mmCIF file of C-alpha atoms in Angstrom:
data_model
loop_
_atom_site.group_PDB
_atom_site.id
_atom_site.type_symbol
_atom_site.label_atom_id
_atom_site.label_comp_id
_atom_site.label_asym_id
_atom_site.label_seq_id
_atom_site.Cartn_x
_atom_site.Cartn_y
_atom_site.Cartn_z
ATOM 1 C CA UNK A 892 -59.456 -44.913 -28.303
ATOM 2 C CA UNK A 893 -62.473 -42.656 -26.546
ATOM 3 C CA UNK A 894 -60.778 -43.171 -23.150
ATOM 4 C CA UNK A 895 -57.183 -42.341 -24.477
ATOM 5 C CA UNK A 896 -58.380 -38.676 -25.815
ATOM 6 C CA UNK A 897 -60.086 -38.395 -22.208
ATOM 7 C CA UNK A 898 -56.564 -39.451 -20.435
ATOM 8 C CA UNK A 899 -55.112 -36.917 -22.521
ATOM 9 C CA UNK A 900 -57.545 -33.870 -22.570
ATOM 10 C CA UNK A 901 -56.958 -34.531 -18.415
ATOM 11 C CA UNK A 902 -53.075 -34.031 -18.376
ATOM 12 C CA UNK A 903 -53.007 -31.322 -21.175
ATOM 13 C CA UNK A 904 -55.236 -29.351 -18.909
ATOM 14 C CA UNK A 905 -53.748 -30.163 -15.324
ATOM 15 C CA UNK A 906 -50.272 -28.939 -17.421
ATOM 16 C CA UNK A 907 -51.877 -25.787 -18.836
ATOM 17 C CA UNK A 908 -53.619 -25.304 -15.330
ATOM 18 C CA UNK A 909 -50.837 -25.935 -13.308
ATOM 19 C CA UNK A 910 -48.387 -23.437 -15.570
ATOM 20 C CA UNK A 911 -51.208 -20.695 -15.000
ATOM 21 C CA UNK A 912 -50.813 -21.341 -11.333
ATOM 22 C CA UNK A 913 -46.987 -21.544 -11.331
ATOM 23 C CA UNK A 914 -46.757 -18.180 -13.229
ATOM 24 C CA UNK A 915 -49.249 -16.540 -10.728
ATOM 25 C CA UNK A 916 -47.640 -17.655 -7.892
ATOM 26 C CA UNK A 917 -43.871 -16.589 -9.173
ATOM 27 C CA UNK A 918 -45.540 -12.746 -9.764
ATOM 28 C CA UNK A 919 -46.709 -12.861 -6.224
ATOM 29 C CA UNK A 920 -43.770 -13.480 -4.561
ATOM 30 C CA UNK A 921 -41.585 -11.573 -6.840
ATOM 31 C CA UNK A 922 -44.076 -8.453 -6.102
ATOM 32 C CA UNK A 923 -44.219 -8.901 -2.365
ATOM 33 C CA UNK A 924 -40.389 -9.339 -2.472
ATOM 34 C CA UNK A 925 -40.242 -6.024 -4.392
ATOM 35 C CA UNK A 926 -42.463 -4.560 -1.852
ATOM 36 C CA UNK A 927 -40.765 -5.331 0.982
ATOM 37 C CA UNK A 928 -37.582 -4.024 -0.255
ATOM 38 C CA UNK A 929 -39.295 -0.664 -0.962
ATOM 39 C CA UNK A 930 -37.758 2.094 1.433
ATOM 40 C CA UNK A 931 -34.436 0.362 1.758
ATOM 41 C CA UNK A 932 -32.575 1.565 -1.670
ATOM 42 C CA UNK A 933 -28.977 2.695 -0.731
ATOM 43 C CA UNK A 934 -26.769 5.212 -3.163
ATOM 44 C CA UNK A 935 -24.125 3.063 -4.607
ATOM 45 C CA UNK A 936 -20.392 4.486 -4.437
ATOM 46 C CA UNK A 937 -19.221 6.152 -7.779
ATOM 47 C CA UNK A 938 -15.754 5.559 -7.766
ATOM 48 C CA UNK A 939 -12.687 5.061 -10.660
ATOM 49 C CA UNK A 940 -8.744 4.889 -10.761
ATOM 50 C CA UNK A 941 -7.374 8.119 -11.907
ATOM 51 C CA UNK A 942 -3.893 6.535 -11.416
ATOM 52 C CA UNK A 943 -2.187 3.343 -11.966
ATOM 53 C CA UNK A 944 1.187 3.796 -13.531
ATOM 54 C CA UNK A 945 5.078 3.469 -12.215
ATOM 55 C CA UNK A 946 6.625 5.575 -9.767
ATOM 56 C CA UNK A 947 9.082 7.854 -11.121
ATOM 57 C CA UNK A 948 11.130 10.910 -10.476
ATOM 58 C CA UNK A 949 8.844 12.814 -12.706
ATOM 59 C CA UNK A 950 5.888 12.037 -10.360
ATOM 60 C CA UNK A 951 2.426 12.027 -11.251
ATOM 61 C CA UNK A 952 -0.930 14.055 -11.135
ATOM 62 C CA UNK A 953 -4.572 14.006 -11.540
ATOM 63 C CA UNK A 954 -7.638 15.599 -11.517
ATOM 64 C CA UNK A 955 -10.208 15.523 -8.736
ATOM 65 C CA UNK A 956 -13.611 15.952 -9.980
ATOM 66 C CA UNK A 957 -16.198 18.329 -8.088
ATOM 67 C CA UNK A 958 -18.590 15.548 -7.268
ATOM 68 C CA UNK A 959 -15.373 13.320 -5.810
ATOM 69 C CA UNK A 960 -15.031 13.724 -2.190
ATOM 70 C CA UNK A 961 -12.153 11.467 -1.434
ATOM 71 C CA UNK A 962 -9.221 10.076 -2.739
ATOM 72 C CA UNK A 963 -7.133 6.919 -1.897
ATOM 73 C CA UNK A 964 -3.311 6.766 -2.968
ATOM 74 C CA UNK A 965 -1.227 3.073 -2.488
ATOM 75 C CA UNK A 966 2.095 3.168 -3.059
ATOM 76 C CA UNK A 967 4.328 -0.360 -3.581
ATOM 77 C CA UNK A 968 7.905 0.628 -3.043
ATOM 78 C CA UNK A 969 10.154 -1.945 -4.541
ATOM 79 C CA UNK A 970 13.830 -0.463 -3.764
ATOM 80 C CA UNK A 971 15.816 -0.974 -0.610
ATOM 81 C CA UNK A 972 15.242 2.532 0.650
ATOM 82 C CA UNK A 973 12.355 4.088 2.001
ATOM 83 C CA UNK A 974 10.315 6.425 -0.053
ATOM 84 C CA UNK A 975 8.710 9.709 0.594
ATOM 85 C CA UNK A 976 5.794 10.679 -1.116
ATOM 86 C CA UNK A 977 4.336 13.985 -1.013
ATOM 87 C CA UNK A 978 0.956 15.268 -2.178
ATOM 88 C CA UNK A 979 0.069 18.764 -3.572
ATOM 89 C CA UNK A 980 -3.234 19.770 -3.253
ATOM 90 C CA UNK A 981 -4.763 22.155 -5.570
ATOM 91 C CA UNK A 982 -4.385 25.197 -3.589
ATOM 92 C CA UNK A 983 -0.691 24.010 -3.126
ATOM 93 C CA UNK A 984 -0.494 22.952 0.500
ATOM 94 C CA UNK A 985 1.931 19.817 1.027
ATOM 95 C CA UNK A 986 1.138 16.319 2.855
ATOM 96 C CA UNK A 987 3.974 13.626 3.381
ATOM 97 C CA UNK A 988 3.829 10.146 4.080
ATOM 98 C CA UNK A 989 6.783 7.375 4.086
ATOM 99 C CA UNK A 990 6.554 3.992 2.312
ATOM 100 C CA UNK A 991 9.112 1.479 3.855
ATOM 101 C CA UNK A 992 11.374 -0.532 1.903
ATOM 102 C CA UNK A 993 9.864 -3.414 -0.096
ATOM 103 C CA UNK A 994 6.533 -2.511 1.411
ATOM 104 C CA UNK A 995 3.673 -0.475 0.715
ATOM 105 C CA UNK A 996 1.242 2.081 2.236
ATOM 106 C CA UNK A 997 -1.881 4.036 1.337
ATOM 107 C CA UNK A 998 -3.196 7.379 2.118
ATOM 108 C CA UNK A 999 -6.614 8.624 2.414
ATOM 109 C CA UNK A 1000 -8.002 11.817 1.817
ATOM 110 C CA UNK A 1001 -11.605 12.693 2.595
ATOM 111 C CA UNK A 1002 -13.498 15.622 2.198
ATOM 112 C CA UNK A 1003 -11.373 17.118 -0.325
ATOM 113 C CA UNK A 1004 -11.948 19.542 -3.032
ATOM 114 C CA UNK A 1005 -11.491 19.494 -6.558
ATOM 115 C CA UNK A 1006 -8.776 19.995 -8.723
ATOM 116 C CA UNK A 1007 -5.625 18.658 -9.843
ATOM 117 C CA UNK A 1008 -3.387 16.971 -7.081
ATOM 118 C CA UNK A 1009 0.192 16.003 -7.692
ATOM 119 C CA UNK A 1010 2.405 13.330 -6.039
ATOM 120 C CA UNK A 1011 6.225 13.511 -6.224
ATOM 121 C CA UNK A 1012 8.469 10.960 -4.900
ATOM 122 C CA UNK A 1013 12.242 10.890 -3.280
ATOM 123 C CA UNK A 1014 14.531 8.891 -1.286
ATOM 124 C CA UNK A 1015 17.942 8.844 0.534
ATOM 125 C CA UNK A 1016 19.667 7.606 -2.615
ATOM 126 C CA UNK A 1017 17.670 8.958 -5.276
ATOM 127 C CA UNK A 1018 16.544 5.279 -6.820
ATOM 128 C CA UNK A 1019 12.926 4.871 -6.987
ATOM 129 C CA UNK A 1020 10.798 1.701 -8.319
ATOM 130 C CA UNK A 1021 7.550 0.702 -7.575
ATOM 131 C CA UNK A 1022 3.325 1.324 -8.415
ATOM 132 C CA UNK A 1023 1.119 3.922 -7.907
ATOM 133 C CA UNK A 1024 -2.397 3.929 -7.727
ATOM 134 C CA UNK A 1025 -5.253 6.647 -7.118
ATOM 135 C CA UNK A 1026 -8.945 6.155 -6.498
ATOM 136 C CA UNK A 1027 -11.343 8.937 -6.579
ATOM 137 C CA UNK A 1028 -14.688 8.185 -4.731
ATOM 138 C CA UNK A 1029 -17.976 10.274 -4.111
ATOM 139 C CA UNK A 1030 -18.363 9.055 -0.597
ATOM 140 C CA UNK A 1031 -15.630 8.737 2.396
ATOM 141 C CA UNK A 1032 -13.094 6.339 2.394
ATOM 142 C CA UNK A 1033 -11.627 4.650 5.233
#
């Protein structure tokens, strides 16, 4: 019986010691990993979807916050004719791009000012169908 208690005591001591050693090793590795990453932190991009809707004759608008300096417009045209998209910025300046029939196209604006932007849509036969999405971002997009 004494022999059995001695073996059990040694096993328990070994288990306790190995747990403490493992925790210490884990802590050391964790600390070393944290130190190796110091100074390499990068700013994560902040962005959100400002518009996600269907294309209509009424168009769509969004507000570009001051801290968001870029936007990406993505239009999917589900008609048989090309679609013309007109962007009106807060100062009233116009930019246009075309989306082919049964196709899609994106347009990126970088270094843009804050304010309300408006999209209008047109086609040669007046038929409009598809979707439009606008993502605003605080970093330049490509």
